[in-house]
Tab-separated table of C-alpha atoms and ligand atoms in Angstrom:
chain	number	residue	atom	x	y	z
A	1	UNK	CA	-18.745	-27.671	137.270
A	2	UNK	CA	-16.754	-28.359	140.284
A	3	UNK	CA	-15.758	-31.781	141.772
A	4	UNK	CA	-15.423	-32.253	145.411
A	5	UNK	CA	-12.912	-34.746	146.580
A	6	UNK	CA	-12.327	-35.601	150.108
A	7	UNK	CA	-9.536	-37.496	152.017
A	8	UNK	CA	-10.384	-38.754	155.188
A	9	UNK	CA	-9.084	-40.614	158.208
A	10	UNK	CA	-9.723	-44.151	158.285
A	11	UNK	CA	-8.777	-46.483	161.072
A	12	UNK	CA	-9.181	-50.192	160.038
A	13	UNK	CA	-10.114	-52.707	162.745
A	14	UNK	CA	-11.835	-55.467	160.713
A	15	UNK	CA	-9.776	-58.685	161.739
A	16	UNK	CA	-7.859	-56.327	163.968
A	17	UNK	CA	-6.083	-53.327	164.363
A	18	UNK	CA	-3.923	-51.271	162.025
A	19	UNK	CA	-4.336	-48.853	159.453
A	20	UNK	CA	-3.626	-45.138	159.725
A	21	UNK	CA	-4.282	-42.263	157.539
A	22	UNK	CA	-2.379	-39.295	156.560
A	23	UNK	CA	-4.031	-36.366	154.693
A	24	UNK	CA	-7.121	-34.698	155.748
A	25	UNK	CA	-8.037	-32.356	152.886
A	26	UNK	CA	-10.890	-31.434	150.442
A	27	UNK	CA	-9.723	-31.151	146.714
A	28	UNK	CA	-12.054	-29.091	144.530
A	29	UNK	CA	-11.341	-29.524	140.659
A	30	UNK	CA	-12.784	-28.524	137.265
A	31	UNK	CA	-14.555	-30.902	135.121
A	32	UNK	CA	-12.155	-32.366	132.464
A	33	UNK	CA	-9.179	-31.386	134.422
A	34	UNK	CA	-6.511	-33.458	136.275
A	35	UNK	CA	-5.834	-34.035	139.984
A	36	UNK	CA	-3.265	-35.694	141.961
A	37	UNK	CA	-4.290	-36.789	145.370
A	38	UNK	CA	-1.045	-37.101	147.594
A	39	UNK	CA	-0.722	-40.032	149.985
A	40	UNK	CA	2.168	-40.163	152.577
A	41	UNK	CA	2.409	-42.484	155.266
A	42	UNK	CA	4.715	-41.940	158.341
A	43	UNK	CA	5.301	-45.422	159.025
A	44	UNK	CA	6.881	-48.217	157.120
A	45	UNK	CA	4.030	-50.290	155.858
A	46	UNK	CA	4.461	-52.287	153.006
A	47	UNK	CA	0.624	-52.216	152.009
A	48	UNK	CA	-1.015	-49.153	150.936
A	49	UNK	CA	-4.465	-48.926	149.463
A	50	UNK	CA	-6.777	-46.362	147.841
A	51	UNK	CA	-10.484	-46.639	148.567
A	52	UNK	CA	-13.206	-44.766	146.921
A	53	UNK	CA	-16.623	-44.320	148.492
A	54	UNK	CA	-19.617	-42.771	146.541
A	55	UNK	CA	-22.019	-40.976	148.570
A	56	UNK	CA	-24.187	-43.438	150.468
A	57	UNK	CA	-22.084	-46.363	148.948
A	58	UNK	CA	-19.797	-48.682	150.238
A	59	UNK	CA	-16.048	-48.696	150.013
A	60	UNK	CA	-14.365	-50.250	147.241
A	61	UNK	CA	-10.622	-50.892	146.538
A	62	UNK	CA	-9.265	-48.739	143.810
A	63	UNK	CA	-5.634	-49.507	144.206
A	64	UNK	CA	-3.270	-51.692	146.338
A	65	UNK	CA	0.413	-51.433	146.363
A	66	UNK	CA	2.384	-54.393	148.322
A	67	UNK	CA	5.656	-52.927	148.414
A	68	UNK	CA	7.611	-49.672	147.629
A	69	UNK	CA	8.959	-49.379	143.980
A	70	UNK	CA	5.907	-51.561	142.798
A	71	UNK	CA	3.318	-50.139	140.820
A	72	UNK	CA	-0.182	-50.571	142.319
A	73	UNK	CA	-2.625	-53.477	141.677
A	74	UNK	CA	-5.184	-51.796	139.671
A	75	UNK	CA	-8.946	-52.455	140.304
A	76	UNK	CA	-10.181	-49.143	138.797
A	77	UNK	CA	-10.593	-50.477	135.315
A	78	UNK	CA	-10.461	-46.857	134.295
A	79	UNK	CA	-7.629	-45.661	132.239
A	80	UNK	CA	-8.133	-41.923	133.709
A	81	UNK	CA	-7.038	-43.330	137.106
A	82	UNK	CA	-3.432	-44.052	137.982
A	83	UNK	CA	-1.433	-44.740	140.958
A	84	UNK	CA	2.394	-45.337	141.475
A	85	UNK	CA	4.485	-46.001	144.608
A	86	UNK	CA	7.726	-44.519	143.889
A	87	UNK	CA	9.054	-45.044	147.447
A	88	UNK	CA	7.872	-46.744	150.840
A	89	UNK	CA	6.060	-43.780	152.168
A	90	UNK	CA	4.327	-42.002	149.105
A	91	UNK	CA	1.392	-43.598	147.059
A	92	UNK	CA	-0.201	-40.695	144.896
A	93	UNK	CA	-3.235	-41.080	143.064
A	94	UNK	CA	-3.967	-39.220	139.603
A	95	UNK	CA	-7.341	-38.562	137.824
A	96	UNK	CA	-7.377	-37.249	134.600
A	97	UNK	CA	-10.408	-35.910	132.538
A	98	UNK	CA	-12.475	-35.615	135.690
A	99	UNK	CA	-16.086	-36.295	135.636
A	100	UNK	CA	-18.802	-35.162	137.927
A	101	UNK	CA	-19.380	-38.968	138.665
A	102	UNK	CA	-15.887	-39.069	140.065
A	103	UNK	CA	-17.086	-37.030	143.105
A	104	UNK	CA	-16.582	-39.106	146.167
A	105	UNK	CA	-14.474	-39.500	149.039
A	106	UNK	CA	-11.256	-41.000	148.515
A	107	UNK	CA	-9.316	-42.740	151.241
A	108	UNK	CA	-5.548	-43.662	151.368
A	109	UNK	CA	-4.787	-46.407	153.942
A	110	UNK	CA	-1.565	-47.846	154.803
A	111	UNK	CA	-2.158	-51.310	156.497
A	112	UNK	CA	-0.808	-54.238	158.144
A	113	UNK	CA	-2.638	-57.573	157.372
A	114	UNK	CA	-3.428	-59.542	160.417
A	115	UNK	CA	-4.802	-62.922	160.183
A	116	UNK	CA	-5.631	-65.313	163.048
A	117	UNK	CA	-5.570	-69.188	162.480
A	118	UNK	CA	-7.878	-70.640	163.295
A	119	UNK	CA	-10.595	-68.062	163.269
A	120	UNK	CA	-12.893	-69.902	165.567
A	121	UNK	CA	-12.455	-72.519	168.373
A	122	UNK	CA	-14.925	-74.428	170.116
A	123	UNK	CA	-12.964	-75.940	173.232
A	124	UNK	CA	-13.906	-77.998	176.529
A	125	UNK	CA	-12.941	-76.552	179.643
A	126	UNK	CA	-9.423	-77.698	180.500
A	127	UNK	CA	-8.520	-78.323	176.636
A	128	UNK	CA	-5.275	-77.047	175.480
A	129	UNK	CA	-5.722	-74.163	172.943
A	130	UNK	CA	-3.224	-72.618	170.433
A	131	UNK	CA	-3.899	-69.579	167.978
A	132	UNK	CA	-1.613	-68.305	165.576
A	133	UNK	CA	-1.544	-64.889	164.371
A	134	UNK	CA	0.006	-63.710	161.509
A	135	UNK	CA	1.102	-60.019	160.839
A	136	UNK	CA	2.019	-59.163	157.167
A	137	UNK	CA	3.103	-55.736	155.761
A	138	UNK	CA	5.883	-54.638	157.827
A	139	UNK	CA	9.336	-56.230	158.295
A	140	UNK	CA	9.025	-56.267	162.207
A	141	UNK	CA	5.733	-55.136	163.491
A	142	UNK	CA	4.958	-54.444	167.220
A	143	UNK	CA	2.311	-57.551	167.870
A	144	UNK	CA	-0.466	-57.616	170.619
A	145	UNK	CA	-2.963	-59.825	172.007
A	146	UNK	CA	-6.195	-58.068	173.350
A	147	UNK	CA	-8.873	-59.977	175.225
A	148	UNK	CA	-12.442	-59.020	175.599
A	149	UNK	CA	-14.537	-60.305	178.669
A	150	UNK	CA	-18.075	-59.400	179.442
A	151	UNK	CA	-17.078	-57.970	182.982
A	152	UNK	CA	-13.909	-56.191	181.639
A	153	UNK	CA	-14.194	-55.029	178.226
A	154	UNK	CA	-11.269	-55.049	176.131
A	155	UNK	CA	-7.776	-55.097	177.334
A	156	UNK	CA	-4.315	-55.525	176.053
A	157	UNK	CA	-2.710	-58.638	177.653
A	158	UNK	CA	0.517	-59.361	175.657
A	159	UNK	CA	2.743	-57.459	173.527
A	160	UNK	CA	5.856	-58.349	171.405
A	161	UNK	CA	8.319	-56.097	170.116
A	162	UNK	CA	10.059	-58.639	168.055
A	163	UNK	CA	11.313	-62.408	167.708
A	164	UNK	CA	11.646	-64.133	171.274
A	165	UNK	CA	10.418	-61.001	173.192
A	166	UNK	CA	7.132	-61.322	174.968
A	167	UNK	CA	5.718	-59.320	177.867
A	168	UNK	CA	4.239	-60.455	180.277
A	169	UNK	CA	5.153	-64.129	180.322
A	170	UNK	CA	1.957	-65.550	181.520
A	171	UNK	CA	-1.637	-64.019	182.354
A	172	UNK	CA	-4.119	-66.499	183.941
A	173	UNK	CA	-3.835	-69.720	182.046
A	174	UNK	CA	-2.411	-68.125	178.746
A	175	UNK	CA	1.004	-67.404	177.540
A	176	UNK	CA	2.199	-65.898	174.277
A	177	UNK	CA	5.391	-66.335	172.199
A	178	UNK	CA	6.868	-64.824	169.129
A	179	UNK	CA	8.490	-67.425	167.077
A	180	UNK	CA	9.560	-64.927	164.295
A	181	UNK	CA	8.796	-61.334	163.304
A	182	UNK	CA	5.545	-62.325	161.407
A	183	UNK	CA	3.930	-64.664	163.968
A	184	UNK	CA	2.638	-64.103	167.436
A	185	UNK	CA	1.147	-67.284	168.943
A	186	UNK	CA	-1.386	-67.377	171.843
A	187	UNK	CA	-1.395	-70.609	173.970
A	188	UNK	CA	-3.122	-72.345	176.917
A	189	UNK	CA	-2.280	-75.746	178.402
A	190	UNK	CA	-5.981	-75.746	179.417
A	191	UNK	CA	-8.697	-73.374	179.132
A	192	UNK	CA	-10.851	-71.996	182.018
A	193	UNK	CA	-14.652	-71.669	181.727
A	194	UNK	CA	-15.049	-68.027	181.275
A	195	UNK	CA	-16.224	-66.348	178.107
A	196	UNK	CA	-13.381	-64.297	176.241
A	197	UNK	CA	-12.714	-62.989	172.835
A	198	UNK	CA	-9.246	-62.448	171.744
A	199	UNK	CA	-8.310	-60.103	169.257
A	200	UNK	CA	-4.639	-59.981	167.560
A	201	UNK	CA	-3.336	-56.521	166.528
A	202	UNK	CA	-0.119	-55.194	164.990
A	203	UNK	CA	1.462	-51.824	164.592
A	204	UNK	CA	4.479	-50.332	163.448
A	205	UNK	CA	6.331	-47.655	165.125
A	206	UNK	CA	9.841	-46.539	165.052
A	207	UNK	CA	10.287	-45.951	168.786
A	208	UNK	CA	9.808	-49.364	170.130
A	209	UNK	CA	10.628	-48.589	173.903
A	210	UNK	CA	7.606	-46.087	173.499
A	211	UNK	CA	4.919	-47.718	171.282
A	212	UNK	CA	5.912	-51.577	171.533
A	213	UNK	CA	3.995	-51.908	174.787
A	214	UNK	CA	0.417	-52.473	176.073
A	215	UNK	CA	-0.098	-48.703	176.470
A	216	UNK	CA	-3.361	-48.641	174.524
A	217	UNK	CA	-5.944	-50.680	176.315
A	218	UNK	CA	-8.467	-50.340	173.848
A	219	UNK	CA	-7.748	-50.712	170.037
A	220	UNK	CA	-11.249	-48.795	169.494
B	1	LIG	C1	-5.988	-49.886	134.872
B	1	LIG	O1	-6.745	-50.753	134.230
B	1	LIG	C2	-7.491	-50.005	133.244
B	1	LIG	C3	-8.508	-50.952	132.310
B	1	LIG	O2	-7.950	-52.258	132.204
B	1	LIG	C4	-6.598	-49.604	131.956
B	1	LIG	O3	-7.156	-48.895	130.977
B	1	LIG	C5	-5.603	-48.703	132.779
B	1	LIG	O4	-4.661	-48.306	131.808
B	1	LIG	C6	-4.985	-49.299	134.006
B	1	LIG	N1	-4.150	-48.378	134.700
B	1	LIG	C7	-3.000	-48.593	135.172
B	1	LIG	C8	-2.370	-47.429	135.701
B	1	LIG	O5	-2.245	-49.535	135.080
B	2	LIG	C1	0.571	-37.328	138.342
B	2	LIG	O1	0.397	-36.153	138.067
B	2	LIG	C2	1.499	-35.439	138.094
B	2	LIG	C3	1.248	-34.000	137.873
B	2	LIG	O2	0.447	-33.651	136.961
B	2	LIG	C4	2.675	-35.974	137.391
B	2	LIG	O3	3.942	-35.489	137.205
B	2	LIG	C5	2.875	-37.425	137.766
B	2	LIG	O4	3.583	-38.258	136.678
B	2	LIG	C6	1.485	-38.222	137.479
B	2	LIG	N1	1.649	-39.509	137.872
B	2	LIG	C7	1.073	-40.468	137.383
B	2	LIG	C8	1.217	-41.797	138.009
B	2	LIG	O5	0.366	-40.336	136.375
B	3	LIG	C1	7.125	-68.205	161.863
B	3	LIG	O1	6.380	-69.079	162.981
B	3	LIG	C2	5.186	-69.553	162.405
B	3	LIG	C3	4.401	-70.414	163.825
B	3	LIG	O2	5.605	-71.037	164.149
B	3	LIG	C4	5.535	-70.542	161.367
B	3	LIG	O3	4.147	-71.128	160.916
B	3	LIG	C5	5.923	-69.878	160.136
B	3	LIG	O4	6.415	-70.622	159.134
B	3	LIG	C6	7.207	-68.900	160.475
B	3	LIG	N1	7.411	-68.078	159.342
B	3	LIG	C7	8.826	-67.953	159.300
B	3	LIG	C8	9.042	-67.088	157.916
B	3	LIG	O5	9.693	-68.369	159.713
B	4	LIG	C1	11.813	-43.335	172.417
B	4	LIG	O1	10.831	-43.422	173.519
B	4	LIG	C2	11.363	-43.382	174.994
B	4	LIG	C3	10.043	-43.429	176.003
B	4	LIG	O2	9.574	-42.301	175.907
B	4	LIG	C4	12.441	-42.162	175.036
B	4	LIG	O3	12.954	-42.144	176.233
B	4	LIG	C5	13.611	-42.235	174.050
B	4	LIG	O4	14.256	-41.144	173.730
B	4	LIG	C6	12.749	-42.423	172.721
B	4	LIG	N1	14.059	-42.764	171.691
B	4	LIG	C7	13.951	-41.987	170.399
B	4	LIG	C8	15.086	-42.677	169.638
B	4	LIG	O5	13.138	-41.114	170.034
């Protein structure tokens, strides 16, 4: 019997941006044997995940590792599965005693946690607005505010490569600030009447002069 295990690319964009994936490979192994699925990130994200998806099923978390050097949180409830985080970049998954029922797509993901607060705001035109975005999982992520409007679609409006640095200073009635490395704040002294949806995003990239900009207009 042979089992097919696939590693695929995943790009997360739930509450916002940010996961990249590494390997894109198939692994085939004999029933009863063991397999080691490598996972290597090029960035420096603190959070790494292993997900499993059975044919026709949803994604389920198998393991989460929050930091390098820490063993993973274990959701698998299966002693045949194990994962360790020997360093920031690597998060291999081992499966022993392979069964046919292990046949699935296994995704490895490194991820920034992005949260907006508040999630929803209902305001009258002219009211002040303040939304704080928190980006966890990297010591100094690049942060972005994207805006969607019915007429223009989604565009990157503000970006920041670190504390106190924001470009541009002001767009329409909005401005952004970066009080510290993990937070990016969007503000307006009085919002207009137009409909807009704002998205906060985070990314990590070694070369800030290259990637810490509004170069990607649509995160999708
Ligand atoms: C994961 O949890 C299962 C069930 O509690 C346990 O048998 C297994 O040893 C755990 N694996 C690791 C790597 O901690
Ligand atoms: C995974 O398997 C490899 C090779 O069989 C072994 O060297 C390594 O210690 C295993 N890691 C875990 C976490 O079990
Ligand atoms: C960063 O700034 C935000 C917003 O001003 C604040 O809520 C948060 O506590 C600050 N975090 C740190 C680590 O300073
Ligand atoms: C970063 O990117 C900029 C712009 O592309 C380039 O000029 C610079 O040499 C790069 N720096 C490093 C360290 O790669």
